[in-house]
Short mmCIF file of C-alpha atoms in Angstrom, two decimals:
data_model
loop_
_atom_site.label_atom_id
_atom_site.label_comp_id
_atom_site.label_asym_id
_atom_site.label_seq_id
_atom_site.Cartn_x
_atom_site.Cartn_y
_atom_site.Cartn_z
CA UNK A 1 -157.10 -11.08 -116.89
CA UNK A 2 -153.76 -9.84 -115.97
CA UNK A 3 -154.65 -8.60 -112.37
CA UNK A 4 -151.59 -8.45 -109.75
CA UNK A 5 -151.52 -7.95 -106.35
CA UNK A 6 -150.54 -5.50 -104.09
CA UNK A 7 -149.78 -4.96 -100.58
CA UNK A 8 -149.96 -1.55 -98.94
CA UNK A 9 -148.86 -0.75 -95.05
CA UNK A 10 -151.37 0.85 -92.95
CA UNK A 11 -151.55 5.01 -93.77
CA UNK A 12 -149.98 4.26 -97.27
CA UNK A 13 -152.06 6.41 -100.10
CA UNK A 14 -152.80 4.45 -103.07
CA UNK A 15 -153.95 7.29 -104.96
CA UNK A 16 -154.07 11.04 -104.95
CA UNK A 17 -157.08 12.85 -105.26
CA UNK A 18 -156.94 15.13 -109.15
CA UNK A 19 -155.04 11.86 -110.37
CA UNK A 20 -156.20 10.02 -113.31
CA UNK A 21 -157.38 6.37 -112.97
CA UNK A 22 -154.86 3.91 -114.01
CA UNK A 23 -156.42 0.95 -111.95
CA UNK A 24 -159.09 -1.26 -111.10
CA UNK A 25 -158.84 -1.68 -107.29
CA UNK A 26 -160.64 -4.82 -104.93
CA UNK A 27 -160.10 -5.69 -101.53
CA UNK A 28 -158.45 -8.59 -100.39
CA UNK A 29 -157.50 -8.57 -96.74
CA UNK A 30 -157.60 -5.15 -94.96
CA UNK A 31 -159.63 -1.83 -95.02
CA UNK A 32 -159.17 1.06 -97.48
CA UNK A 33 -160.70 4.98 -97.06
CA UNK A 34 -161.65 7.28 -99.82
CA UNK A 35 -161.21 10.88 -98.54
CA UNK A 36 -161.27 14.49 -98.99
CA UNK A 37 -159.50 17.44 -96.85
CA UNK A 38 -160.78 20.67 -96.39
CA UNK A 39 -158.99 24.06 -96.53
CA UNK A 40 -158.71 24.12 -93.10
CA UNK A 41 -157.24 20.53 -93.27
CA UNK A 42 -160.10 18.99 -91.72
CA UNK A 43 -160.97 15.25 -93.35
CA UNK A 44 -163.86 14.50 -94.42
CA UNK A 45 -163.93 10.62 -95.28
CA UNK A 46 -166.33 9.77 -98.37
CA UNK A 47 -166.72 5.82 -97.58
CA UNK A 48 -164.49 3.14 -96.11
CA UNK A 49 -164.03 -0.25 -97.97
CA UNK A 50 -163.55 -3.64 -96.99
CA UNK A 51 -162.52 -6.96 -98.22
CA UNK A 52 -164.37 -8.13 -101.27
CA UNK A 53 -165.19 -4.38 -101.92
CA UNK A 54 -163.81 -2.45 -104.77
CA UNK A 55 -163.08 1.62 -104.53
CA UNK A 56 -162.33 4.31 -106.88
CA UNK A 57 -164.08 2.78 -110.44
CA UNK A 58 -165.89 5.57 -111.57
CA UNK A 59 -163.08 7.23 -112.98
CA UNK A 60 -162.27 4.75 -114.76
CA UNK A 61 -165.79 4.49 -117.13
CA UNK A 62 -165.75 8.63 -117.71
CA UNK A 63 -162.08 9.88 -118.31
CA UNK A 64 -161.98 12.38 -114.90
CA UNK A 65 -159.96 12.38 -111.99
CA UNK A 66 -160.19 10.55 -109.09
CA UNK A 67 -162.88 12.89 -106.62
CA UNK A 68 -160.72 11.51 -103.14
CA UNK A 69 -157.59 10.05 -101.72
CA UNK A 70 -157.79 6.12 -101.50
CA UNK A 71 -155.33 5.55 -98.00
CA UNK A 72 -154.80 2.12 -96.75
CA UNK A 73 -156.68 2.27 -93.11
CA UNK A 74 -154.87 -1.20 -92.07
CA UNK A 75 -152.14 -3.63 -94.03
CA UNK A 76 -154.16 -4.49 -96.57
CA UNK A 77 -153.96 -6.32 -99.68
CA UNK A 78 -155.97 -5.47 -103.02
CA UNK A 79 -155.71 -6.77 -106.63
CA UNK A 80 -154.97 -4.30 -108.87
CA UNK A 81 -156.27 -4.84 -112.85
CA UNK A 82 -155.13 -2.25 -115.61
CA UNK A 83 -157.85 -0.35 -116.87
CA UNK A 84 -157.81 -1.27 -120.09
CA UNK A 85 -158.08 -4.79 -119.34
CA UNK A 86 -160.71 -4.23 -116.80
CA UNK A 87 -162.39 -2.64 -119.43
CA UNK A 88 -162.10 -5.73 -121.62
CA UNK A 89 -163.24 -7.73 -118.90
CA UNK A 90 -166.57 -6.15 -118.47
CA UNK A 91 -166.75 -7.15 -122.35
CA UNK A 92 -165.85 -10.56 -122.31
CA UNK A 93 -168.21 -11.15 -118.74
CA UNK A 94 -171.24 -9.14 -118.84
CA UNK A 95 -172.13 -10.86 -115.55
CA UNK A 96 -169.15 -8.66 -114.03
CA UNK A 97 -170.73 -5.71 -115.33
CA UNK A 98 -173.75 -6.03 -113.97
CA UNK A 99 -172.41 -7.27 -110.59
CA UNK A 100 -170.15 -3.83 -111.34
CA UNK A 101 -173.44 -1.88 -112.13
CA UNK A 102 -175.18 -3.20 -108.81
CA UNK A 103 -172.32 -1.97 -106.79
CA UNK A 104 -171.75 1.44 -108.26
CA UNK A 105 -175.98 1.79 -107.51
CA UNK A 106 -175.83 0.86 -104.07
CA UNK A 107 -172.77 3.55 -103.56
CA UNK A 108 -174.87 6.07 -105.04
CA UNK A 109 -177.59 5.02 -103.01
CA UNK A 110 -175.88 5.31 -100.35
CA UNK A 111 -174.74 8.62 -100.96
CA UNK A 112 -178.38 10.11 -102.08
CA UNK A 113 -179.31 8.40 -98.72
CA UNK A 114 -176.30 10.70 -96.71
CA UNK A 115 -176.57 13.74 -98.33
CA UNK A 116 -179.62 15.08 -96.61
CA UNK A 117 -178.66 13.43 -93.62
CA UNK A 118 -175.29 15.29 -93.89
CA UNK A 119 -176.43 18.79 -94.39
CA UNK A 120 -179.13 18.23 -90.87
CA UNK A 121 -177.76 20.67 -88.42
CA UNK A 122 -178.91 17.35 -85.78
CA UNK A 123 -176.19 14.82 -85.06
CA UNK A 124 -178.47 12.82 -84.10
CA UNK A 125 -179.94 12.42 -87.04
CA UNK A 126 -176.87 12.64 -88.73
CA UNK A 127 -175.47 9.69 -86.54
CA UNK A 128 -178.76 7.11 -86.61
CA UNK A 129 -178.89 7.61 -90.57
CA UNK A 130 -175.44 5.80 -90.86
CA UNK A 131 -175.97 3.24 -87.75
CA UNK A 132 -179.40 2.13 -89.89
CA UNK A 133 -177.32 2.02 -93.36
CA UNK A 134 -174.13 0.10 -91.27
CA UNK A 135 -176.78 -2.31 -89.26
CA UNK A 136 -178.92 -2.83 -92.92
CA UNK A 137 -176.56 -3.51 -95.58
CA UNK A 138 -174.14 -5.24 -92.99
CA UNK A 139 -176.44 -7.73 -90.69
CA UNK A 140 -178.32 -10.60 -90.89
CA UNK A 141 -180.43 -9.40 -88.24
CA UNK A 142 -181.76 -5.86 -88.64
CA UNK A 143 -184.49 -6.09 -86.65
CA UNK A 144 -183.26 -7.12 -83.42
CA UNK A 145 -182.53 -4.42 -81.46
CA UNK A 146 -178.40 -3.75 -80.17
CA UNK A 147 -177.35 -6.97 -82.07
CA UNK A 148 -174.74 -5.72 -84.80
CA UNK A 149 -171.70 -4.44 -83.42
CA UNK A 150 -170.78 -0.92 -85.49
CA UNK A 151 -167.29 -1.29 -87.06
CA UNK A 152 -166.38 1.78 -86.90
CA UNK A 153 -164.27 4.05 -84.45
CA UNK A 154 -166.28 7.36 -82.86
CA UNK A 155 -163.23 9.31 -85.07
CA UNK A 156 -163.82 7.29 -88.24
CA UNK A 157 -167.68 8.15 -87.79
CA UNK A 158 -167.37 12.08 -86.99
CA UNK A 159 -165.20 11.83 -90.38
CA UNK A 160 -168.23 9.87 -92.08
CA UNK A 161 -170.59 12.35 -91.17
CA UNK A 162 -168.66 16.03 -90.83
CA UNK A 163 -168.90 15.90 -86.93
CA UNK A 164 -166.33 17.07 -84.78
CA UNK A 165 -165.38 13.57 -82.68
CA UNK A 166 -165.78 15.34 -79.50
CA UNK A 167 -170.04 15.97 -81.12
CA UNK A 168 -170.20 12.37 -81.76
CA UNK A 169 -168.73 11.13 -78.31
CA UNK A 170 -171.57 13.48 -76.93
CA UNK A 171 -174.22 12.32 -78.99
CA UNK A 172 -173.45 8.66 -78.89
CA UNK A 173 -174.07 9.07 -75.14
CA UNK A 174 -177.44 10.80 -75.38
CA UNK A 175 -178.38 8.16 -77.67
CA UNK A 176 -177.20 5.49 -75.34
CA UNK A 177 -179.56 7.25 -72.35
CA UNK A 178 -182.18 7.53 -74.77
CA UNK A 179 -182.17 3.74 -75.08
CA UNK A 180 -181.56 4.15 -78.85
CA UNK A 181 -177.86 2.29 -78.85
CA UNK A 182 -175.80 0.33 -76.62
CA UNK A 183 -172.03 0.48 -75.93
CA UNK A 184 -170.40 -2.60 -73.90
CA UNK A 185 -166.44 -2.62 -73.47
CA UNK A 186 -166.56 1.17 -75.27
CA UNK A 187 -167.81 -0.60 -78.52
CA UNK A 188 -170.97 0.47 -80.04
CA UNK A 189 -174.03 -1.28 -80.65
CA UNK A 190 -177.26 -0.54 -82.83
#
């Protein structure tokens, strides 16, 4: 259809948050995070994508501006597709655009899922709702306790989940006396 690809260094921004969409973006190789600062210049990160994963598409259907930064969190590569011709893509395929459909749902999902979560005044609470989502839509295994290693840094998930990283190194240890999580060799696992 036209799609190139693209290689950005790790820290790179691909786009600018109040930009309009110009591109349809998937992962090839590499992690990309869509986020949002605050006044203060706190960051708050929205999601972070990995390879097969596309990012920043709804802007693309409604004529708005991109909500977040996209920033390359590693090298990564992506294939980038015009809009237009992603458009006529999801024309000529309608299998894409319902495999398109199913993953703007589960994002939205996801983020009716968060909200609450996100507003608790327990980090606890706050912290277990994203393990579960991690360890559900990411392992084979869900119900075996401390089997899926969480790939995710205690920084990238205080930026998840509007903690301060020094609140999620303290709660990730009460959890891990409470017998709720395990960490071997400083990695986590739920």
């Amino acid at each position: 259809m036209g799609a190139h690809y693209k290689t950005y260094e790790r820290g790179t921004v691909i786009f600018f948050q109040d930009t309009y969409a110009v591109y349809y973006y998937q992962i090839i190789n590499g992690e990309v995070k869509m986020n949002n600062f605050s006044e203060d210049g706190k960051e708050f990160i929205q999601n972070i994508f990995t390879a097969g994963q596309s990012f920043g598409e709804p802007p693309l259907f409604i004529e708005e501006k991109y909500p977040a930064n996209a920033t390359a969190v590693t090298d990564c590569t992506l294939i980038c597709l015009e809009k237009d011709l992603f458009i006529e893509m999801l024309r000529q395929y309608p299998e894409v655009s319902i495999e398109m459909n199913r993953s703007l749902s589960r994002r939205l999902w996801y983020k009716s899922v968060m909200a609450p979560e996100i507003s608790s005044q327990d980090p606890a609470k706050r912290l277990l709702t994203l393990l579960t989502y991690f360890k559900v839509h990411q392992s084979e295994d869900v119900n075996t306790p401390f089997c899926f290693q969480i790939p995710m840094t205690r920084q990238q998930l205080a930026d998840l989940t509007g903690l301060r990283v020094e609140t999620v190194i303290r709660t990730i240890k009460q959890l891990e006396k409470e017998g709720r999580l395990q960490i071997k060799n400083r990695k986590i696992f739920y």
